[in-house]
Backbone as numpy.savetxt, mean C-alpha at the origin, in Angstrom:
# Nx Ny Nz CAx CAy CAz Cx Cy Cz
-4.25 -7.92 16.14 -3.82 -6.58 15.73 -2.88 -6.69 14.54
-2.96 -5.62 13.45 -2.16 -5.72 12.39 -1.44 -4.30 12.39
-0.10 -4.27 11.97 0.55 -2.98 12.19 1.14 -2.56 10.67
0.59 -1.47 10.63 1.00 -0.78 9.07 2.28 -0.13 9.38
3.27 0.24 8.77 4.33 1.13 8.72 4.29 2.08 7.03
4.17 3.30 7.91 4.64 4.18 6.32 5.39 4.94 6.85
6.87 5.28 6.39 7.79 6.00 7.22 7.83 7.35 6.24
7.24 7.12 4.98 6.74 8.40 4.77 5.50 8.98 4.16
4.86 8.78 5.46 3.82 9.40 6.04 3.25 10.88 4.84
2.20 11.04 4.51 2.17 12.30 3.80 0.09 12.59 3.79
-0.21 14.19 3.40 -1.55 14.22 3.66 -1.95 14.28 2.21
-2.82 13.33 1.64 -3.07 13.27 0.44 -4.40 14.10 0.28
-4.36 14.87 -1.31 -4.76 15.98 -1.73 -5.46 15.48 -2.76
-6.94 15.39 -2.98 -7.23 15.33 -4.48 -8.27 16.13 -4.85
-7.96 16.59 -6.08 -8.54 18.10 -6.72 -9.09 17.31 -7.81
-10.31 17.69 -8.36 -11.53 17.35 -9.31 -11.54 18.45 -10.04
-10.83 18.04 -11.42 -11.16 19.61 -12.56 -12.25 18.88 -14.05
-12.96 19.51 -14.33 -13.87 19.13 -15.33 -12.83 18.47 -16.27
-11.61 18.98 -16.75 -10.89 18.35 -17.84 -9.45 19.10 -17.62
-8.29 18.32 -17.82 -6.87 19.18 -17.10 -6.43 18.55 -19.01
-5.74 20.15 -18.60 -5.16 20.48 -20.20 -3.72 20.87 -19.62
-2.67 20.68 -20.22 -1.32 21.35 -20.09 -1.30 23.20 -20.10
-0.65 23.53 -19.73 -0.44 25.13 -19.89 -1.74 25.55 -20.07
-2.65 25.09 -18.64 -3.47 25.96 -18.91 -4.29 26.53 -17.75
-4.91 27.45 -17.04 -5.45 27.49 -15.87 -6.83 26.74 -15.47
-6.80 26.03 -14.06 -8.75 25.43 -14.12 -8.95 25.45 -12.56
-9.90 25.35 -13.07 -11.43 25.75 -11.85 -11.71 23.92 -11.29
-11.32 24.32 -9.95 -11.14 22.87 -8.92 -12.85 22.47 -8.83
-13.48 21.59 -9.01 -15.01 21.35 -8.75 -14.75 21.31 -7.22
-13.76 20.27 -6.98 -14.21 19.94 -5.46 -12.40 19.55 -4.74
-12.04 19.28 -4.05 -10.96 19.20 -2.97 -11.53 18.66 -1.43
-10.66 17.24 -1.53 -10.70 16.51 -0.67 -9.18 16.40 -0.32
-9.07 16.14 1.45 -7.71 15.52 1.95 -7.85 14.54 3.03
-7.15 13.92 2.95 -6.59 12.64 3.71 -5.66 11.78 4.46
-5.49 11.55 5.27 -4.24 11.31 5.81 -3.54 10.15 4.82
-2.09 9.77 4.64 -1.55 9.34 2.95 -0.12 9.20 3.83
-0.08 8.18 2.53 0.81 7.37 2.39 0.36 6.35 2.48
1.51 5.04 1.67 0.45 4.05 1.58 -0.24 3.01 2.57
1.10 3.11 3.56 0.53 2.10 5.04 -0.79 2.80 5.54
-0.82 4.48 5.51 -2.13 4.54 6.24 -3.45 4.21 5.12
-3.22 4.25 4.37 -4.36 3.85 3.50 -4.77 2.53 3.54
-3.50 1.80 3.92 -4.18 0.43 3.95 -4.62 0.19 5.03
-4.37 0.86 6.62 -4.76 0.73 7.86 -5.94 1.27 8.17
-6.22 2.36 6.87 -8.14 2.63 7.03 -8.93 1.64 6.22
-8.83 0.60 5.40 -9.75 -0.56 4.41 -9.27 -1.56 5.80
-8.25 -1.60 6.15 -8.34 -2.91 7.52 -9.38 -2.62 8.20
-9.24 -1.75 8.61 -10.33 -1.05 9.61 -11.77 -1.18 9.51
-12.21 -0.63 7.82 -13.30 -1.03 7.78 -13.76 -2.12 7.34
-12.57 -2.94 7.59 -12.83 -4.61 7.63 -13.18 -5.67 8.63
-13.59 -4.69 9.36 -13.06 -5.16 11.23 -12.29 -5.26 11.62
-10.68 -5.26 11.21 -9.40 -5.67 11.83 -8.63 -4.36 12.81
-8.60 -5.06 13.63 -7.77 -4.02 14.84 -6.57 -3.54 14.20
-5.81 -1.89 14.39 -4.84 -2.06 13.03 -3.98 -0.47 13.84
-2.73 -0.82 14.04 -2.04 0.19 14.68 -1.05 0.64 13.42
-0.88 2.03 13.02 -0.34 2.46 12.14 0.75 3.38 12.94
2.25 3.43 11.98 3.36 3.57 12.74 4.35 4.41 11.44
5.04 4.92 11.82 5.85 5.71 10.78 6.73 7.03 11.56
6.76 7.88 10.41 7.25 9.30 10.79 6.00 10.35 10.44
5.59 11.50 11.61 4.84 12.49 10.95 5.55 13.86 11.36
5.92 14.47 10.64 6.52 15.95 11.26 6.30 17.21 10.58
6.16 18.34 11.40 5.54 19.73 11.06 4.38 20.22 11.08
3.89 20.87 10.28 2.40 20.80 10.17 1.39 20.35 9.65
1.98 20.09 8.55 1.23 18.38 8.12 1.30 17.69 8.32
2.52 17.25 9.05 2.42 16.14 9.61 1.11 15.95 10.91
1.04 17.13 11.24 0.35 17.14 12.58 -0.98 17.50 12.16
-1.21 17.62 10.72 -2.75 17.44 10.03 -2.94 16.21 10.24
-2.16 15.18 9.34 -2.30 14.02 9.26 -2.40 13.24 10.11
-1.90 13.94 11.78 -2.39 12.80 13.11 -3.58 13.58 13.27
-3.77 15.02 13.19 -5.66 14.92 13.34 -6.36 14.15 12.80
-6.45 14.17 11.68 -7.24 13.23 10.64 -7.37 11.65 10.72
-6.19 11.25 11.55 -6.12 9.69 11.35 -7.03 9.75 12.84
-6.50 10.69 13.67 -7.51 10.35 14.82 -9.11 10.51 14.59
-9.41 10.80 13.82 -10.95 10.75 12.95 -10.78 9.60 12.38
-10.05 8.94 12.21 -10.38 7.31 11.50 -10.49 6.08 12.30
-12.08 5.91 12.20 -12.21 4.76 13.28 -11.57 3.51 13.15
-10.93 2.76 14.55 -10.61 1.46 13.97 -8.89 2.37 14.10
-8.29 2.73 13.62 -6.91 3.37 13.72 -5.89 3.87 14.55
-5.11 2.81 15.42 -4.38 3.68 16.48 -3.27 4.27 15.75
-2.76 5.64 16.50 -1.82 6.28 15.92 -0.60 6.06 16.68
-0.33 5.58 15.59 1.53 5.01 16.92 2.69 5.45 16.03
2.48 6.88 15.27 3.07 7.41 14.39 4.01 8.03 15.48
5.96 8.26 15.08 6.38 8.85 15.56 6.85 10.49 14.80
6.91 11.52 16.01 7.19 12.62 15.20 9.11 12.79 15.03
9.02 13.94 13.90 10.12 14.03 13.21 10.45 15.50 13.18
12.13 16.01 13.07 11.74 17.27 12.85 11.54 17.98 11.50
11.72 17.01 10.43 11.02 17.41 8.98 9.83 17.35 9.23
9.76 18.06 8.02 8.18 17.91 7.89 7.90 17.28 6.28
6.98 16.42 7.14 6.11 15.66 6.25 5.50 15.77 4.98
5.11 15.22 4.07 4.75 15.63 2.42 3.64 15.28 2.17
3.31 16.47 1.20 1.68 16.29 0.70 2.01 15.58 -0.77
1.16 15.15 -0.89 0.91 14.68 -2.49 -0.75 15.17 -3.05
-0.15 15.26 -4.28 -1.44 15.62 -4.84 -2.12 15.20 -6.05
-3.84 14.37 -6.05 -3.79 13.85 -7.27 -4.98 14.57 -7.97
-4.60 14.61 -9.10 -5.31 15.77 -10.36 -6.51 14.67 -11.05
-7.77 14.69 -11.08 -8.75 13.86 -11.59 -9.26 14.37 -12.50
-9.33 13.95 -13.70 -9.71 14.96 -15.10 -11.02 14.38 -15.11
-12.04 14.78 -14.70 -13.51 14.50 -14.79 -14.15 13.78 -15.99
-13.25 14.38 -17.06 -13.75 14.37 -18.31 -13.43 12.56 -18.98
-12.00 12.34 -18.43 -11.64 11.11 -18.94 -11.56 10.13 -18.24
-11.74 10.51 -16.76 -11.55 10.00 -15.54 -10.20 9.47 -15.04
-9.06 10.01 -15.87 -7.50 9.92 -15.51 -7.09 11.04 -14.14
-5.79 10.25 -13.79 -5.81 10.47 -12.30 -3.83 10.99 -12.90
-3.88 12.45 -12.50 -1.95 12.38 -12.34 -1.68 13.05 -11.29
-0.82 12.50 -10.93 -0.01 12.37 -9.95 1.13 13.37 -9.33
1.03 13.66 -8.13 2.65 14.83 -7.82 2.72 14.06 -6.29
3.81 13.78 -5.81 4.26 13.38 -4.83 5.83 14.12 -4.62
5.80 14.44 -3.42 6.99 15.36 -2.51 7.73 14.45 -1.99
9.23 14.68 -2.04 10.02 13.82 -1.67 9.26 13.06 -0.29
9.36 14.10 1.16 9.41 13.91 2.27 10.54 14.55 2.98
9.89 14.26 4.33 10.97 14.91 5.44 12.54 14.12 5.29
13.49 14.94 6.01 14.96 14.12 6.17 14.86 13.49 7.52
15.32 12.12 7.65 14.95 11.58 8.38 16.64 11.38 9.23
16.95 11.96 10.24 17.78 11.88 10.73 18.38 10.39 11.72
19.66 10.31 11.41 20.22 8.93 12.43 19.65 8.81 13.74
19.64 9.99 14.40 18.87 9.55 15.82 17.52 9.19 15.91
16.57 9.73 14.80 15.28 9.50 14.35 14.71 7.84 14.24
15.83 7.47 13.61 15.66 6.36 12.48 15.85 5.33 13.76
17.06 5.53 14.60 17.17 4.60 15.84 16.15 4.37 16.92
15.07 5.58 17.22 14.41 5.72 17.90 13.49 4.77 17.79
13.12 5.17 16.60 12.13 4.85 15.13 12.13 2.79 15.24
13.53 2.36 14.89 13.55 0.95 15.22 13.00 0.27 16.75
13.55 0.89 17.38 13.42 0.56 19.19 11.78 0.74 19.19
11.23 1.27 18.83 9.88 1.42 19.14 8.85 0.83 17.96
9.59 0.25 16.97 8.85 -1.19 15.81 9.18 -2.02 17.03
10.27 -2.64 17.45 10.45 -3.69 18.07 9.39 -4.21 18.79
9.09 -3.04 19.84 8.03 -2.78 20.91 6.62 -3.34 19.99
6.10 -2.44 19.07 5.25 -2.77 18.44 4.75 -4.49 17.88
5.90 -4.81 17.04 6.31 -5.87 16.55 6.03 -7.65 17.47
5.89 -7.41 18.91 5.75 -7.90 19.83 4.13 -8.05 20.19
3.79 -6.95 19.43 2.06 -7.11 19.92 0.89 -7.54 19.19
1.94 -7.64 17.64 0.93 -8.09 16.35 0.55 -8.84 15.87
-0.15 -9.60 14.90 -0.70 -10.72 14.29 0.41 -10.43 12.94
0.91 -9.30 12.15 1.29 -9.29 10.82 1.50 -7.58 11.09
2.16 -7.42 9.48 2.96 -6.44 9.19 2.96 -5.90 7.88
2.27 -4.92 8.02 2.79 -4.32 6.08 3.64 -3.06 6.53
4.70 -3.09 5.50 5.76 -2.25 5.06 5.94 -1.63 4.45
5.09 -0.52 3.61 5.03 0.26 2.59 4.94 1.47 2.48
5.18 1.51 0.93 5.52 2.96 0.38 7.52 3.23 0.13
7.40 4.39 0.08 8.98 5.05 -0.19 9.57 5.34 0.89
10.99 5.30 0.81 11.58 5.87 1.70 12.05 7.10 2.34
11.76 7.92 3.31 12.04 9.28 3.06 13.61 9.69 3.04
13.95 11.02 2.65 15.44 11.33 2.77 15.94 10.65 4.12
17.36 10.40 4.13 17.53 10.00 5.72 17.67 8.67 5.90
16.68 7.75 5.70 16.21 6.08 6.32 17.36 5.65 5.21
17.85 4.49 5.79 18.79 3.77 4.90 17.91 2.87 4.14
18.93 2.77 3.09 17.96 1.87 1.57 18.16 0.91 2.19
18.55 0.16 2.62 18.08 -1.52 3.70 17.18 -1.39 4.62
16.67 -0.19 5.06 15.17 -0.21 5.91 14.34 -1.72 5.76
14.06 -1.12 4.98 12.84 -2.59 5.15 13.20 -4.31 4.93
14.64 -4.54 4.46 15.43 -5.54 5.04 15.43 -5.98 6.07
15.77 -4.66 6.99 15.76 -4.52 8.69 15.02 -4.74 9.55
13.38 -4.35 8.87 12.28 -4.37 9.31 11.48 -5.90 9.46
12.08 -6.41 8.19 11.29 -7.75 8.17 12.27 -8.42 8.73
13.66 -8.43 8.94 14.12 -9.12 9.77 13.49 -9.46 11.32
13.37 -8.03 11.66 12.80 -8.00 13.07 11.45 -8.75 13.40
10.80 -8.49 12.80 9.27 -9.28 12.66 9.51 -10.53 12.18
10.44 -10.99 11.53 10.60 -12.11 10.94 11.15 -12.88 12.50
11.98 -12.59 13.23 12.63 -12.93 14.39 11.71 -13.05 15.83
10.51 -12.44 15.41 9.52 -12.30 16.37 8.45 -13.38 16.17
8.34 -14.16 14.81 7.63 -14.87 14.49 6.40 -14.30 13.48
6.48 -12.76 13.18 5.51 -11.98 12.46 5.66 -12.10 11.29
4.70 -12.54 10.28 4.47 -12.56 8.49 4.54 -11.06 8.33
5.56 -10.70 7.49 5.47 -9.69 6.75 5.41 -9.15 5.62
4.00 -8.40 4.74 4.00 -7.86 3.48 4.69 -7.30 3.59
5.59 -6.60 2.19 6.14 -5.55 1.55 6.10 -4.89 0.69
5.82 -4.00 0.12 5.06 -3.03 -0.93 5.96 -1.74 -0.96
6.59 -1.82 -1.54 7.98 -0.86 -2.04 8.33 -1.46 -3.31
9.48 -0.36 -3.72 10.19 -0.63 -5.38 11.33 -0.09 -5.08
12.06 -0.32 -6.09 13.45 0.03 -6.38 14.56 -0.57 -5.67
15.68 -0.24 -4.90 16.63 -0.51 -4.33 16.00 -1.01 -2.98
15.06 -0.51 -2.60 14.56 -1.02 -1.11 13.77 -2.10 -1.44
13.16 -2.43 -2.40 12.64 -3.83 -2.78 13.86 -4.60 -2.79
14.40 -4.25 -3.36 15.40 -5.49 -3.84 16.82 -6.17 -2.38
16.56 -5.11 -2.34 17.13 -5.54 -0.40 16.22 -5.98 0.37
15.03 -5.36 0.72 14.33 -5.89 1.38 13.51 -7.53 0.96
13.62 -7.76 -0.24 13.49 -9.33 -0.58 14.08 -10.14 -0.18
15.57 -9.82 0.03 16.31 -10.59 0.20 16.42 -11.03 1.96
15.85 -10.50 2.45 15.58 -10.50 4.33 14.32 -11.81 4.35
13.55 -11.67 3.23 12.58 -13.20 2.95 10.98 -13.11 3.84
10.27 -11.77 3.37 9.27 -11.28 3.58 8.46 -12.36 3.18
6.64 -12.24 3.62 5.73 -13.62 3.86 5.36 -13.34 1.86
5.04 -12.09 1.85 4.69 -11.47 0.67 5.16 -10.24 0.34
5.67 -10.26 -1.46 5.63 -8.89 -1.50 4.48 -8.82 -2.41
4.56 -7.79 -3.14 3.22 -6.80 -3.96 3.29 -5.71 -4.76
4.74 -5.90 -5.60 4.62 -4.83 -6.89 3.90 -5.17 -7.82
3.97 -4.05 -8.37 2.99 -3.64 -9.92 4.02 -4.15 -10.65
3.55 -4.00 -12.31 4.45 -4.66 -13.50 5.63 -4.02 -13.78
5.59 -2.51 -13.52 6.71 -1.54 -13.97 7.88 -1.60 -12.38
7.23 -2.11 -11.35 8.35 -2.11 -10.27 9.10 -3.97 -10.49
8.22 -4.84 -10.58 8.93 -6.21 -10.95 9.67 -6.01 -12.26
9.50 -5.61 -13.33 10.23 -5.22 -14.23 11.71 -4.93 -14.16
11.56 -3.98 -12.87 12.91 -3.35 -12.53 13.69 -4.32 -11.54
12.86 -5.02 -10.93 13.33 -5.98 -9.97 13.81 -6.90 -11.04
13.56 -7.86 -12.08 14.16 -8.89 -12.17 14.69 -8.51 -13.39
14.19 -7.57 -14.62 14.58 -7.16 -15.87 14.04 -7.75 -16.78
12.72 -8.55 -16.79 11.94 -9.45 -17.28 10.23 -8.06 -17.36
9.81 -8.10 -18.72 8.60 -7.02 -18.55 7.34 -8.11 -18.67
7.77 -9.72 -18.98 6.85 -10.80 -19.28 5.91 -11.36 -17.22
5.10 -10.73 -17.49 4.84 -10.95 -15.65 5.30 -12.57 -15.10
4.77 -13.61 -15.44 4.22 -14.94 -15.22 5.84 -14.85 -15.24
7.02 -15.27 -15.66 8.05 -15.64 -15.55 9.00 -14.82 -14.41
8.31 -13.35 -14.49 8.95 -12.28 -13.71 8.48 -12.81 -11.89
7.17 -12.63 -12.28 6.80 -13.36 -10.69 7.43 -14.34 -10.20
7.55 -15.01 -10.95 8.13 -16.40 -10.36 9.67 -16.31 -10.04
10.59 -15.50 -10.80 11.80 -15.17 -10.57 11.70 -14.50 -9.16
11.27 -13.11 -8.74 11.07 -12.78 -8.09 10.59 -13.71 -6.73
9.95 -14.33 -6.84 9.87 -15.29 -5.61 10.85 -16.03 -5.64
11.63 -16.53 -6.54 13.42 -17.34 -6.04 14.19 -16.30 -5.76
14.05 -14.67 -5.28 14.96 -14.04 -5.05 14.74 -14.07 -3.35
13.49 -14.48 -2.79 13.32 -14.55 -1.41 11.83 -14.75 -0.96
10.89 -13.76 -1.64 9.56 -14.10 -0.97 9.05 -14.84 -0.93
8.29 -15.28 0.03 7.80 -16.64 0.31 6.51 -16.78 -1.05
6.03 -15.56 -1.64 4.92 -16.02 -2.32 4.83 -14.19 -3.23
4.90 -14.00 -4.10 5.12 -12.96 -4.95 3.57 -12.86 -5.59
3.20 -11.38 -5.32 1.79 -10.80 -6.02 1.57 -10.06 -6.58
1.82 -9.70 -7.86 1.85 -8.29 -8.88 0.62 -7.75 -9.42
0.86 -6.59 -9.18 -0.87 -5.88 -9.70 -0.72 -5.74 -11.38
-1.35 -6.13 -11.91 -1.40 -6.14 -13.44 -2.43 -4.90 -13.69
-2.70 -3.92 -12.73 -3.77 -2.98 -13.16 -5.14 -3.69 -13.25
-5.63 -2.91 -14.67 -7.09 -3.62 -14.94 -7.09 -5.06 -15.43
-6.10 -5.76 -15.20 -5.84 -7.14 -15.16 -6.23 -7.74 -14.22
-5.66 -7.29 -12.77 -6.07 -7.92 -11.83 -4.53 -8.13 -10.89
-4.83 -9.39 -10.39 -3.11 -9.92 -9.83 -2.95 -11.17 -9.95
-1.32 -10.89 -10.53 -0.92 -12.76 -10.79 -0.26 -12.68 -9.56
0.00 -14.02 -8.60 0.25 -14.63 -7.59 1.14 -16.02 -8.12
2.46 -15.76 -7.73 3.13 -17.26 -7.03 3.58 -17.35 -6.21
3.14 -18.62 -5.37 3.32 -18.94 -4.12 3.83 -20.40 -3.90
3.93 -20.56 -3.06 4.41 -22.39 -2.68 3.44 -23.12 -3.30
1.88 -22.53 -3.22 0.43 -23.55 -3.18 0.44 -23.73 -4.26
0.87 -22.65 -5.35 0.44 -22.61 -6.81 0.61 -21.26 -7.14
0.40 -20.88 -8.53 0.03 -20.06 -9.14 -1.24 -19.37 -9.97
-1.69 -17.89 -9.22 -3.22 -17.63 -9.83 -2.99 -16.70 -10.79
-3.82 -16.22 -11.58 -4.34 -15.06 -11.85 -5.85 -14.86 -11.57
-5.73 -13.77 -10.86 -7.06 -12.83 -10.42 -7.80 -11.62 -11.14
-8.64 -11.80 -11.50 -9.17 -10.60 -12.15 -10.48 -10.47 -12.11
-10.79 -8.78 -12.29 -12.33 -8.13 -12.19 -12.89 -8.71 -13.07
-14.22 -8.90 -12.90 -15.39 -9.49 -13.86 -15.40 -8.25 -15.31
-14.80 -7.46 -15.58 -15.21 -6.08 -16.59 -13.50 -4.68 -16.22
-13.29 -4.19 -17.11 -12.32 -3.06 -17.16 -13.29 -2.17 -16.40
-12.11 -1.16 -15.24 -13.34 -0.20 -14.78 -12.24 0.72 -15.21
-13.53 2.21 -14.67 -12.82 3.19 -14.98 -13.03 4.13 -13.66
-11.65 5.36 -13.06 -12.03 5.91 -12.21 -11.02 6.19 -11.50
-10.71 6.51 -9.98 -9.34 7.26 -9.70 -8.25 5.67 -9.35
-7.26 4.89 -9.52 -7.06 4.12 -9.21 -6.11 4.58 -8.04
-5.92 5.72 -7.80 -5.10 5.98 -6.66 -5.49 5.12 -4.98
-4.87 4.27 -4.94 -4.83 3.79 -3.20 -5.08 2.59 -3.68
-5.64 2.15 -4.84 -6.13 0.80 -5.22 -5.27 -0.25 -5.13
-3.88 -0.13 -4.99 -2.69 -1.38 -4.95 -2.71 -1.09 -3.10
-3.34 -0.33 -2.44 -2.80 -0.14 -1.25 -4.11 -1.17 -0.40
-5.38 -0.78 -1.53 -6.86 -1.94 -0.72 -6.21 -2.90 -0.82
-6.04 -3.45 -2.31 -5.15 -4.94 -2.25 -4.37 -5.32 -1.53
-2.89 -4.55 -1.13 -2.76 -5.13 0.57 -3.25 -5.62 1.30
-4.57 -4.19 1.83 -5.17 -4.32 2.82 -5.91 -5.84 2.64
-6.14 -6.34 1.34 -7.35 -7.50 1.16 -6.09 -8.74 1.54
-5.33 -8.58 0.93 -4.30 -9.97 1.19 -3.67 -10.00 2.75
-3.65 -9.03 3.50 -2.98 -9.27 4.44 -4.55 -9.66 6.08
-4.95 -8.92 5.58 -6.47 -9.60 6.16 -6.69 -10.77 5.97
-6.73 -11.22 4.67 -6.86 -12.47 4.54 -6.12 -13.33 5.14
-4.59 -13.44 4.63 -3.62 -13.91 5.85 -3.76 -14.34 7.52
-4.27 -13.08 7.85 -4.37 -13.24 9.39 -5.65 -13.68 9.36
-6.66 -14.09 8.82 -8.05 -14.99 8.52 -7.65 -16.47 8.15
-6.57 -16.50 7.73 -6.30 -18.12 7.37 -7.17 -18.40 5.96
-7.31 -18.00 5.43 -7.94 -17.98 4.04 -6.94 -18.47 2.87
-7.55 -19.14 2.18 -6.41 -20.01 1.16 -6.10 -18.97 0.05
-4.91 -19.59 -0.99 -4.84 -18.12 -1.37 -5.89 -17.38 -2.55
-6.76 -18.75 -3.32 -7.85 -18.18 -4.25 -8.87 -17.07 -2.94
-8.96 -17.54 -2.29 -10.30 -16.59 -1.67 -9.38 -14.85 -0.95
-8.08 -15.41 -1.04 -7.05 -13.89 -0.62 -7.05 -13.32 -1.77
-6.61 -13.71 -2.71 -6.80 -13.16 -4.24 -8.24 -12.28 -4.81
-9.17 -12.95 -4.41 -10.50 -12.77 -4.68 -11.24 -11.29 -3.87
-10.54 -11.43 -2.73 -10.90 -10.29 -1.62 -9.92 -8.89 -2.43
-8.50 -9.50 -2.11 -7.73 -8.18 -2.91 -8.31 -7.45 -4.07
-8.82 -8.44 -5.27 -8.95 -8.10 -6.59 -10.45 -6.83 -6.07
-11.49 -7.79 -5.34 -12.69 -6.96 -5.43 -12.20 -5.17 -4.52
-11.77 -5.68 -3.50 -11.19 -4.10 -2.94 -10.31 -3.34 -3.50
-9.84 -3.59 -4.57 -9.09 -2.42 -5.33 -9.83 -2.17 -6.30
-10.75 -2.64 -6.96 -11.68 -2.38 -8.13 -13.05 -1.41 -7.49
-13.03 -1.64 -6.08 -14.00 -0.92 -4.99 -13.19 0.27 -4.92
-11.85 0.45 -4.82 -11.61 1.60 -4.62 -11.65 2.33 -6.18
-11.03 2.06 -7.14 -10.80 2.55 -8.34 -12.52 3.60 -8.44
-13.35 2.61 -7.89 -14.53 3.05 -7.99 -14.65 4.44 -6.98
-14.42 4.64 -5.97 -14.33 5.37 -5.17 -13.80 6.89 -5.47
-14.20 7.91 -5.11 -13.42 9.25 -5.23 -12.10 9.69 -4.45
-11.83 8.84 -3.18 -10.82 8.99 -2.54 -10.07 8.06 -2.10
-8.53 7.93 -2.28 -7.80 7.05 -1.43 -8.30 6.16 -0.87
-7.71 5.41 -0.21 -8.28 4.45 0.81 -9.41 4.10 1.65
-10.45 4.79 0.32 -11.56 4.42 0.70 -11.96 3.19 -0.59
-13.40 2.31 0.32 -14.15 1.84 -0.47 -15.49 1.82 -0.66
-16.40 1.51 -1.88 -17.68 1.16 -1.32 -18.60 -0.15 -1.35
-18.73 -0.36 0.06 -18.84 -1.47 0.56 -20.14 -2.10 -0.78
-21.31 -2.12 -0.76 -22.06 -2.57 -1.79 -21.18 -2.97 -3.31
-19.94 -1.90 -3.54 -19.32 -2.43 -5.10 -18.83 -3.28 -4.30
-17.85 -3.67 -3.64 -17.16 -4.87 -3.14 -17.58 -5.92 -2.98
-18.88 -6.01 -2.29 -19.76 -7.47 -2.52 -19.93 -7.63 -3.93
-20.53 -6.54 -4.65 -21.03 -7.26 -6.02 -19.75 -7.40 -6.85
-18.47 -7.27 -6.84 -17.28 -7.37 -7.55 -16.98 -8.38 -6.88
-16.67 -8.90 -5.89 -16.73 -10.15 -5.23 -16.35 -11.26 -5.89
-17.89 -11.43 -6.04 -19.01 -12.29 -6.37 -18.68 -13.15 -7.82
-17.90 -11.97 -8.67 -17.75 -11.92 -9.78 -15.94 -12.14 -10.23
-15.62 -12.16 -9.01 -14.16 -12.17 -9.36 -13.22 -13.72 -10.25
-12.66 -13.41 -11.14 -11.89 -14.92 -11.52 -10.99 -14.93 -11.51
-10.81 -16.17 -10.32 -9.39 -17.19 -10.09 -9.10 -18.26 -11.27
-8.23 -18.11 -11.82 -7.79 -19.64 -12.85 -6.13 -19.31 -12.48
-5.78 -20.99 -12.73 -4.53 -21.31 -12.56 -3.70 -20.44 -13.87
-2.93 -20.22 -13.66 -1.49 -19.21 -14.47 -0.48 -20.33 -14.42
């Protein structure tokens, strides 16, 4: 079993307009929603990976209580989400048909109250006890202390559980320092982490700040990786084009699967790279399609960095 945490939980929204212009009114082609945030996105690509996968967080109000309908429609997904008395946030992403650019609106989230947050720990613990591994991602909502996920990988760390981490800002940079299995920012969040915009030197800093093995999404690059074993870069066979929303969240899902597969890290690399280029391909979140993923696969290149 693998356990996702998104503590802020949200129902993701994406609207299809032929072409989005500033100041101007348009006609939606189509509207899709989803249960969101990034742990659950990665706990539906586990899923349809075969991996048993209990997802855990905060959901509160009425979206929130969309978002446990919906996940209970996702096969493969236990809901071990706790409720809150905020309510939960939608996000919404805008797909310009025309260019195939994707922008973005995301809502803070609920306030996450002290008694919440305590509850909230006591019942990871519980969890934490039953798993193979751990991803930790997304933002923090109002409320949760910026050492959350410090806290978190401590606990799992104390239990004997590998834990990803996939956050930025102040909660990255605390939570590194607790000495997670992996983390997994993009170029503009390591940037901020070490103050270096050069990746290959940034990665590697970043892993002497604590992680056992540091993985940055370079976008249509791919991901550079340093780890104890070595250092990769991974990348798609071709630039794609298309919604990249959830696509750093497959990559999780591909590296932390891999992990609990025992897979070395070129063939973890190789899985990540093809499932986020599967999703980019995709119209929604945390979905993929299975046929692009084999043939992106296939095609993926590992060389030493």
């Amino acid at each position: 079993m693998i356990l996702t945490v998104t503590l802020n939980t949200a129902l993701d929204v994406t609207y299809r307009v032929p072409r989005l212009l500033p100041h101007a009114s348009h006609r939606v082609t189509t509207v899709t929603e989803r249960p969101g945030g990034k742990g659950l996105n990665v706990a539906r690509v586990l899923a349809a990976l075969g991996h048993k996968v209990t997802a855990t967080g905060f959901a509160g109000g009425p979206v929130g209580s969309v978002v446990r309908n919906m996940l209970a429609a996702s096969p493969g997904v236990v809901d071990a989400l706790l409720p809150c008395e905020g309510a939960s946030r939608r996000t919404v992403a805008v797909v310009d048909e025309a260019s195939g650019d994707t922008t973005q609106f995301n809502e803070p989230g609920p306030h996450v109250t002290p008694a919440e947050w305590s509850l909230f720990l006591t019942h990871y613990q519980e969890l934490v006890a039953q798993v193979r591994a751990v991803a930790l991602c997304g933002s923090l909502p109002p409320g949760v202390p910026v050492g959350a996920y410090a806290v978190l990988v401590r606990v799992a760390r104390a239990a004997g559980v590998p834990v990803l981490l996939d956050t930025s800002g102040e909660a990255l940079r605390r939570g590194i320092a607790a000495r997670p299995e992996i983390i997994k920012p993009n170029a503009a969040e390591l940037a901020e982490l070490t103050g270096s915009r050069d990746p290959l030197p940034a990665t590697r800093d970043a892993r002497r700040r604590g992680a056992h093995a540091v993985v940055t999404s370079l976008g249509p690059g791919g991901l550079l990786a340093a780890t104890a074993e070595g250092t990769w870069q991974a990348a798609p066979p071709r630039p794609l084009s298309g919604n990249p929303t959830g696509a750093g969240d497959s990559a999780v899902a591909g590296l932390l699967s891999a992990l609990t597969e025992g897979l070395d890290w070129p063939s973890r690399l190789t899985r990540a790279v093809a499932l986020s280029a599967a999703t980019v391909l995709a119209p929604v979140a945390g979905e993929f399609d299975p046929r692009t993923y084999e043939e992106v696969r296939g095609s993926v290149k590992v060389t030493p960095a």
